[in-house]
């Protein structure tokens, strides 16, 4: 029985977000602002349907999908690219493959104890984020 990713989560650590943003081609000024953010994730799950919202004081980001169904993933406010993406469960991890201009792009979410983990990958860069449940 897997643990639910649903709920509201606050960022507590963010390793190599800089490298990930450089790989995406985010400009210097935007990176300086974005690197200081402490985003909040709100994850809603109804069966196979997910919405993941990322809120910050600078920009917000939202993504909706169904498990196993390809969708057009526009990374609006991030690098503004379009990917053909698909999300699947691999064991207890929610794994997204973002097929597009950038090689080896995707993300993986999982729960470990009371923490939500996220790995964001682009080319040879991996950003590792940890979130804790909002009280
Ligand atoms: O998240 O792909 O949870 O979409 C950062 C917003 C959002 C702050 C990063 C503005 C999105 C940054 C990460 C400006 C450069 C992402 C997925 C996994 C779901």
Short mmCIF file of N, CA and C and ligand atoms in Angstrom, two decimals:
data_model
loop_
_atom_site.label_atom_id
_atom_site.label_comp_id
_atom_site.label_asym_id
_atom_site.label_seq_id
_atom_site.Cartn_x
_atom_site.Cartn_y
_atom_site.Cartn_z
N UNK A 1 0.88 -1.21 0.00
CA UNK A 1 0.00 0.00 0.00
C UNK A 1 0.89 1.23 0.00
N UNK A 2 0.76 2.05 -1.05
CA UNK A 2 1.65 3.20 -1.16
C UNK A 2 1.10 4.41 -0.40
N UNK A 3 1.99 5.31 -0.04
CA UNK A 3 1.65 6.53 0.68
C UNK A 3 1.15 7.56 -0.33
N UNK A 4 0.13 8.32 0.04
CA UNK A 4 -0.40 9.34 -0.85
C UNK A 4 0.53 10.53 -0.97
N UNK A 5 0.67 11.03 -2.21
CA UNK A 5 1.44 12.25 -2.43
C UNK A 5 0.56 13.49 -2.26
N UNK A 6 -0.73 13.26 -2.08
CA UNK A 6 -1.68 14.36 -2.00
C UNK A 6 -1.45 15.23 -0.78
N UNK A 7 -1.72 16.54 -0.95
CA UNK A 7 -1.62 17.46 0.18
C UNK A 7 -0.83 18.70 -0.18
N UNK A 8 -0.47 19.44 0.86
CA UNK A 8 0.26 20.70 0.71
C UNK A 8 1.63 20.54 1.34
N UNK A 9 2.63 20.88 0.56
CA UNK A 9 4.02 20.59 0.94
C UNK A 9 4.89 21.85 0.78
N UNK A 10 5.74 22.10 1.75
CA UNK A 10 6.64 23.27 1.70
C UNK A 10 8.08 22.84 1.48
N UNK A 11 8.77 23.56 0.60
CA UNK A 11 10.18 23.24 0.30
C UNK A 11 11.06 23.42 1.54
N UNK A 12 11.89 22.44 1.80
CA UNK A 12 12.88 22.58 2.89
C UNK A 12 14.31 22.49 2.38
N UNK A 13 14.54 21.84 1.23
CA UNK A 13 15.89 21.87 0.66
C UNK A 13 15.82 21.77 -0.85
N UNK A 14 16.84 22.32 -1.50
CA UNK A 14 16.81 22.49 -2.96
C UNK A 14 18.26 22.43 -3.46
N UNK A 15 18.69 21.24 -3.85
CA UNK A 15 20.08 21.01 -4.24
C UNK A 15 20.22 21.07 -5.77
N UNK A 16 21.08 21.95 -6.24
CA UNK A 16 21.39 22.09 -7.68
C UNK A 16 20.20 22.55 -8.54
N UNK A 17 19.34 23.39 -7.98
CA UNK A 17 18.31 24.03 -8.80
C UNK A 17 19.00 24.92 -9.83
N UNK A 18 20.13 25.53 -9.43
CA UNK A 18 20.92 26.37 -10.34
C UNK A 18 21.34 25.57 -11.60
N UNK A 19 21.93 24.40 -11.39
CA UNK A 19 22.37 23.58 -12.53
C UNK A 19 21.22 23.20 -13.45
N UNK A 20 20.07 22.87 -12.82
CA UNK A 20 18.87 22.52 -13.59
C UNK A 20 18.40 23.71 -14.42
N UNK A 21 18.37 24.89 -13.81
CA UNK A 21 17.92 26.08 -14.54
C UNK A 21 18.89 26.44 -15.66
N UNK A 22 20.19 26.30 -15.43
CA UNK A 22 21.19 26.57 -16.49
C UNK A 22 20.94 25.61 -17.66
N UNK A 23 20.72 24.33 -17.35
CA UNK A 23 20.47 23.33 -18.40
C UNK A 23 19.23 23.69 -19.21
N UNK A 24 18.25 24.32 -18.56
CA UNK A 24 17.02 24.73 -19.26
C UNK A 24 17.20 26.05 -20.01
N UNK A 25 18.34 26.71 -19.80
CA UNK A 25 18.58 27.98 -20.48
C UNK A 25 17.89 29.18 -19.85
N UNK A 26 17.57 29.07 -18.56
CA UNK A 26 16.95 30.20 -17.83
C UNK A 26 18.01 31.30 -17.67
N UNK A 27 17.63 32.54 -17.94
CA UNK A 27 18.61 33.63 -17.89
C UNK A 27 19.06 33.94 -16.46
N UNK A 28 20.21 34.62 -16.37
CA UNK A 28 20.88 34.90 -15.10
C UNK A 28 19.96 35.61 -14.10
N UNK A 29 19.32 36.69 -14.55
CA UNK A 29 18.49 37.49 -13.64
C UNK A 29 17.35 36.66 -13.06
N UNK A 30 16.71 35.86 -13.91
CA UNK A 30 15.60 35.00 -13.44
C UNK A 30 16.11 33.95 -12.47
N UNK A 31 17.31 33.39 -12.76
CA UNK A 31 17.89 32.37 -11.86
C UNK A 31 18.17 32.95 -10.48
N UNK A 32 18.65 34.19 -10.44
CA UNK A 32 18.97 34.82 -9.15
C UNK A 32 17.72 34.95 -8.29
N UNK A 33 16.61 35.30 -8.92
CA UNK A 33 15.34 35.41 -8.17
C UNK A 33 14.85 34.01 -7.79
N UNK A 34 14.83 33.11 -8.78
CA UNK A 34 14.24 31.78 -8.59
C UNK A 34 14.99 30.97 -7.53
N UNK A 35 16.32 31.18 -7.44
CA UNK A 35 17.12 30.39 -6.50
C UNK A 35 16.79 30.69 -5.05
N UNK A 36 16.16 31.84 -4.80
CA UNK A 36 15.83 32.23 -3.42
C UNK A 36 14.42 31.82 -3.00
N UNK A 37 13.66 31.25 -3.95
CA UNK A 37 12.26 30.93 -3.67
C UNK A 37 12.13 29.70 -2.79
N UNK A 38 11.07 29.68 -2.01
CA UNK A 38 10.70 28.49 -1.21
C UNK A 38 9.32 28.05 -1.66
N UNK A 39 9.24 27.36 -2.80
CA UNK A 39 7.93 27.03 -3.36
C UNK A 39 7.11 26.08 -2.47
N UNK A 40 5.82 26.16 -2.67
CA UNK A 40 4.88 25.24 -2.02
C UNK A 40 4.23 24.39 -3.11
N UNK A 41 4.19 23.08 -2.89
CA UNK A 41 3.49 22.17 -3.82
C UNK A 41 2.14 21.82 -3.24
N UNK A 42 1.11 21.91 -4.08
CA UNK A 42 -0.21 21.40 -3.71
C UNK A 42 -0.55 20.29 -4.71
N UNK A 43 -0.61 19.07 -4.21
CA UNK A 43 -0.84 17.90 -5.07
C UNK A 43 -2.23 17.35 -4.81
N UNK A 44 -3.02 17.25 -5.89
CA UNK A 44 -4.37 16.68 -5.78
C UNK A 44 -4.43 15.44 -6.64
N UNK A 45 -4.96 14.37 -6.06
CA UNK A 45 -5.06 13.10 -6.75
C UNK A 45 -6.47 12.57 -6.64
N UNK A 46 -7.09 12.27 -7.79
CA UNK A 46 -8.38 11.58 -7.80
C UNK A 46 -8.22 10.38 -8.70
N UNK A 47 -7.98 9.24 -8.12
CA UNK A 47 -7.70 8.04 -8.91
C UNK A 47 -6.43 8.23 -9.71
N UNK A 48 -6.57 8.15 -11.03
CA UNK A 48 -5.41 8.28 -11.92
C UNK A 48 -5.17 9.73 -12.35
N UNK A 49 -6.00 10.65 -11.90
CA UNK A 49 -5.89 12.05 -12.33
C UNK A 49 -5.18 12.89 -11.28
N UNK A 50 -4.16 13.61 -11.72
CA UNK A 50 -3.36 14.43 -10.82
C UNK A 50 -3.35 15.89 -11.25
N UNK A 51 -3.30 16.78 -10.28
CA UNK A 51 -2.92 18.16 -10.52
C UNK A 51 -1.82 18.50 -9.54
N UNK A 52 -0.72 19.02 -10.07
CA UNK A 52 0.39 19.47 -9.22
C UNK A 52 0.54 20.97 -9.42
N UNK A 53 0.31 21.73 -8.36
CA UNK A 53 0.49 23.19 -8.42
C UNK A 53 1.75 23.54 -7.63
N UNK A 54 2.56 24.42 -8.21
CA UNK A 54 3.75 24.94 -7.53
C UNK A 54 3.54 26.44 -7.35
N UNK A 55 3.49 26.87 -6.10
CA UNK A 55 3.25 28.29 -5.81
C UNK A 55 4.52 28.92 -5.26
N UNK A 56 4.81 30.15 -5.73
CA UNK A 56 5.91 30.91 -5.15
C UNK A 56 5.56 32.38 -5.21
N UNK A 57 6.36 33.20 -4.54
CA UNK A 57 6.09 34.65 -4.54
C UNK A 57 6.38 35.27 -5.91
N UNK A 58 7.12 34.55 -6.76
CA UNK A 58 7.56 35.08 -8.06
C UNK A 58 6.67 34.61 -9.19
N UNK A 59 6.51 33.29 -9.30
CA UNK A 59 5.68 32.70 -10.34
C UNK A 59 5.02 31.44 -9.81
N UNK A 60 3.91 31.08 -10.45
CA UNK A 60 3.23 29.82 -10.12
C UNK A 60 3.28 28.91 -11.33
N UNK A 61 3.16 27.63 -11.07
CA UNK A 61 3.25 26.65 -12.14
C UNK A 61 2.25 25.55 -11.86
N UNK A 62 1.55 25.09 -12.92
CA UNK A 62 0.55 24.05 -12.70
C UNK A 62 0.61 23.01 -13.81
N UNK A 63 0.37 21.78 -13.43
CA UNK A 63 0.47 20.67 -14.37
C UNK A 63 -0.60 19.63 -14.02
N UNK A 64 -1.40 19.23 -15.01
CA UNK A 64 -2.44 18.21 -14.80
C UNK A 64 -2.24 17.06 -15.79
N UNK A 65 -2.49 15.86 -15.32
CA UNK A 65 -2.26 14.69 -16.18
C UNK A 65 -2.98 13.48 -15.60
N UNK A 66 -3.12 12.46 -16.46
CA UNK A 66 -3.59 11.16 -16.02
C UNK A 66 -2.48 10.14 -16.21
N UNK A 67 -2.38 9.23 -15.29
CA UNK A 67 -1.35 8.19 -15.35
C UNK A 67 -1.41 7.46 -16.69
N UNK A 68 -0.26 7.39 -17.36
CA UNK A 68 -0.14 6.61 -18.59
C UNK A 68 -0.64 7.29 -19.84
N UNK A 69 -1.18 8.53 -19.72
CA UNK A 69 -1.70 9.24 -20.89
C UNK A 69 -0.77 10.39 -21.26
N UNK A 70 -0.27 10.34 -22.52
CA UNK A 70 0.59 11.43 -22.99
C UNK A 70 -0.17 12.75 -22.99
N UNK A 71 0.52 13.81 -22.62
CA UNK A 71 -0.11 15.14 -22.65
C UNK A 71 0.89 16.18 -23.12
N UNK A 72 0.34 17.30 -23.62
CA UNK A 72 1.16 18.42 -24.06
C UNK A 72 1.49 19.24 -22.83
N UNK A 73 2.77 19.29 -22.52
CA UNK A 73 3.28 19.85 -21.26
C UNK A 73 4.01 21.16 -21.61
N UNK A 74 3.34 22.29 -21.43
CA UNK A 74 3.94 23.59 -21.73
C UNK A 74 4.51 24.15 -20.43
N UNK A 75 5.82 24.33 -20.40
CA UNK A 75 6.47 24.74 -19.15
C UNK A 75 6.45 26.27 -19.04
N UNK A 76 5.24 26.78 -18.98
CA UNK A 76 4.98 28.22 -18.99
C UNK A 76 5.54 28.88 -17.72
N UNK A 77 6.34 29.94 -17.95
CA UNK A 77 6.94 30.64 -16.81
C UNK A 77 8.23 30.01 -16.33
N UNK A 78 8.53 28.82 -16.85
CA UNK A 78 9.81 28.17 -16.53
C UNK A 78 10.69 28.41 -17.76
N UNK A 79 10.83 27.45 -18.67
CA UNK A 79 11.61 27.72 -19.89
C UNK A 79 10.71 27.88 -21.11
N UNK A 80 9.38 27.81 -20.88
CA UNK A 80 8.40 28.04 -21.96
C UNK A 80 8.60 27.12 -23.17
N UNK A 81 8.98 25.88 -22.91
CA UNK A 81 9.06 24.90 -23.99
C UNK A 81 7.82 24.01 -23.95
N UNK A 82 7.61 23.28 -25.04
CA UNK A 82 6.52 22.30 -25.09
C UNK A 82 7.12 20.90 -25.13
N UNK A 83 6.67 20.06 -24.22
CA UNK A 83 7.12 18.67 -24.19
C UNK A 83 5.91 17.77 -24.41
N UNK A 84 6.16 16.58 -24.96
CA UNK A 84 5.18 15.50 -24.92
C UNK A 84 5.54 14.68 -23.70
N UNK A 85 4.69 14.71 -22.71
CA UNK A 85 5.05 14.11 -21.42
C UNK A 85 4.12 12.97 -21.07
N UNK A 86 4.62 12.08 -20.25
CA UNK A 86 3.79 10.99 -19.73
C UNK A 86 4.29 10.66 -18.32
N UNK A 87 3.33 10.38 -17.45
CA UNK A 87 3.65 10.08 -16.05
C UNK A 87 3.17 8.67 -15.73
N UNK A 88 4.04 7.91 -15.12
CA UNK A 88 3.69 6.55 -14.70
C UNK A 88 4.16 6.29 -13.27
N UNK A 89 3.50 5.35 -12.60
CA UNK A 89 4.01 4.85 -11.35
C UNK A 89 5.10 3.82 -11.64
N UNK A 90 6.26 4.01 -11.03
CA UNK A 90 7.28 2.96 -11.06
C UNK A 90 7.55 2.64 -9.60
N UNK A 91 7.09 1.44 -9.19
CA UNK A 91 7.00 1.12 -7.76
C UNK A 91 6.20 2.24 -7.08
N UNK A 92 6.71 2.85 -6.03
CA UNK A 92 5.96 3.91 -5.34
C UNK A 92 6.40 5.30 -5.79
N UNK A 93 7.02 5.39 -6.97
CA UNK A 93 7.48 6.69 -7.45
C UNK A 93 6.68 7.13 -8.67
N UNK A 94 6.31 8.40 -8.66
CA UNK A 94 5.60 9.01 -9.78
C UNK A 94 6.66 9.58 -10.72
N UNK A 95 6.75 8.97 -11.91
CA UNK A 95 7.86 9.28 -12.81
C UNK A 95 7.34 9.92 -14.10
N UNK A 96 7.80 11.14 -14.38
CA UNK A 96 7.40 11.87 -15.59
C UNK A 96 8.57 11.92 -16.57
N UNK A 97 8.30 11.52 -17.81
CA UNK A 97 9.27 11.67 -18.90
C UNK A 97 8.77 12.83 -19.77
N UNK A 98 9.63 13.85 -19.93
CA UNK A 98 9.26 15.04 -20.71
C UNK A 98 10.05 15.05 -22.02
N UNK A 99 9.40 14.50 -23.08
CA UNK A 99 10.07 14.38 -24.36
C UNK A 99 9.94 15.70 -25.13
N UNK A 100 11.09 16.23 -25.56
CA UNK A 100 11.09 17.51 -26.28
C UNK A 100 12.49 17.89 -26.70
N UNK A 101 12.71 19.19 -26.80
CA UNK A 101 13.99 19.71 -27.29
C UNK A 101 15.16 19.29 -26.40
N UNK A 102 14.93 19.25 -25.09
CA UNK A 102 15.99 18.93 -24.13
C UNK A 102 16.09 17.43 -23.89
N UNK A 103 17.30 16.92 -23.96
CA UNK A 103 17.54 15.49 -23.74
C UNK A 103 17.39 15.15 -22.25
N UNK A 104 16.99 13.92 -21.99
CA UNK A 104 16.99 13.37 -20.63
C UNK A 104 16.23 14.25 -19.64
N UNK A 105 15.04 14.70 -20.07
CA UNK A 105 14.28 15.62 -19.22
C UNK A 105 13.12 14.89 -18.55
N UNK A 106 12.95 15.18 -17.26
CA UNK A 106 11.82 14.59 -16.55
C UNK A 106 11.89 14.89 -15.07
N UNK A 107 10.97 14.29 -14.32
CA UNK A 107 10.98 14.46 -12.86
C UNK A 107 10.41 13.21 -12.21
N UNK A 108 10.78 13.03 -10.95
CA UNK A 108 10.28 11.90 -10.16
C UNK A 108 9.90 12.39 -8.77
N UNK A 109 8.69 12.02 -8.33
CA UNK A 109 8.20 12.36 -6.99
C UNK A 109 8.04 11.08 -6.17
N UNK A 110 8.38 11.13 -4.92
CA UNK A 110 8.05 10.03 -4.02
C UNK A 110 8.00 10.54 -2.58
N UNK A 111 7.41 9.73 -1.71
CA UNK A 111 7.31 10.07 -0.29
C UNK A 111 8.25 9.18 0.50
N UNK A 112 8.96 9.80 1.41
CA UNK A 112 9.88 9.08 2.31
C UNK A 112 9.60 9.57 3.72
N UNK A 113 8.99 8.74 4.55
CA UNK A 113 8.60 9.19 5.89
C UNK A 113 7.61 10.33 5.77
N UNK A 114 7.92 11.47 6.41
CA UNK A 114 7.01 12.63 6.34
C UNK A 114 7.46 13.63 5.28
N UNK A 115 8.32 13.18 4.37
CA UNK A 115 8.87 14.09 3.36
C UNK A 115 8.39 13.72 1.95
N UNK A 116 8.18 14.76 1.15
CA UNK A 116 7.95 14.59 -0.29
C UNK A 116 9.27 14.89 -0.98
N UNK A 117 9.73 13.95 -1.80
CA UNK A 117 10.97 14.16 -2.54
C UNK A 117 10.67 14.42 -4.01
N UNK A 118 11.53 15.22 -4.63
CA UNK A 118 11.40 15.51 -6.07
C UNK A 118 12.79 15.59 -6.68
N UNK A 119 12.99 14.82 -7.73
CA UNK A 119 14.19 14.98 -8.56
C UNK A 119 13.77 15.53 -9.90
N UNK A 120 14.39 16.65 -10.29
CA UNK A 120 14.14 17.27 -11.58
C UNK A 120 15.40 17.08 -12.41
N UNK A 121 15.26 16.50 -13.62
CA UNK A 121 16.42 16.20 -14.45
C UNK A 121 16.32 16.89 -15.80
N UNK A 122 17.44 17.47 -16.24
CA UNK A 122 17.55 17.98 -17.61
C UNK A 122 18.99 17.79 -18.06
N UNK A 123 19.16 17.12 -19.19
CA UNK A 123 20.49 16.78 -19.71
C UNK A 123 21.28 16.08 -18.59
N UNK A 124 22.46 16.62 -18.21
CA UNK A 124 23.26 15.95 -17.18
C UNK A 124 23.06 16.54 -15.79
N UNK A 125 22.04 17.36 -15.62
CA UNK A 125 21.82 18.04 -14.33
C UNK A 125 20.64 17.45 -13.58
N UNK A 126 20.83 17.22 -12.29
CA UNK A 126 19.75 16.73 -11.43
C UNK A 126 19.59 17.69 -10.26
N UNK A 127 18.40 18.20 -10.10
CA UNK A 127 18.05 19.03 -8.94
C UNK A 127 17.27 18.15 -7.98
N UNK A 128 17.66 18.19 -6.71
CA UNK A 128 16.98 17.36 -5.70
C UNK A 128 16.29 18.27 -4.70
N UNK A 129 14.97 18.15 -4.61
CA UNK A 129 14.20 18.97 -3.66
C UNK A 129 13.52 18.08 -2.63
N UNK A 130 13.44 18.58 -1.41
CA UNK A 130 12.70 17.90 -0.34
C UNK A 130 11.66 18.88 0.22
N UNK A 131 10.46 18.36 0.43
CA UNK A 131 9.34 19.15 0.98
C UNK A 131 8.82 18.47 2.24
N UNK A 132 8.28 19.28 3.14
CA UNK A 132 7.57 18.73 4.30
C UNK A 132 6.13 19.19 4.28
N UNK A 133 5.24 18.39 4.87
CA UNK A 133 3.82 18.74 4.89
C UNK A 133 3.59 20.05 5.62
N UNK A 134 2.77 20.90 5.02
CA UNK A 134 2.39 22.16 5.67
C UNK A 134 1.49 21.82 6.86
N UNK A 135 1.68 22.51 7.97
CA UNK A 135 0.91 22.20 9.20
C UNK A 135 -0.40 22.98 9.22
O1 LIG B 1 7.34 20.42 -11.17
O2 LIG B 1 8.36 20.61 -13.13
O3 LIG B 1 6.28 18.78 -9.20
O4 LIG B 1 5.01 20.32 -12.58
C1 LIG B 1 9.27 26.67 -10.23
C2 LIG B 1 8.37 27.85 -10.17
C3 LIG B 1 8.51 25.54 -10.79
C4 LIG B 1 9.12 29.07 -9.80
C5 LIG B 1 9.40 24.42 -11.16
C6 LIG B 1 9.52 29.92 -10.95
C7 LIG B 1 8.52 23.38 -11.76
C8 LIG B 1 10.84 29.54 -11.53
C9 LIG B 1 9.07 22.08 -11.47
C10 LIG B 1 11.23 30.48 -12.61
C11 LIG B 1 12.44 30.00 -13.37
C12 LIG B 1 8.23 20.99 -12.03
C13 LIG B 1 6.78 19.19 -11.51
C14 LIG B 1 6.93 18.28 -10.34
C15 LIG B 1 5.29 19.32 -11.76
#
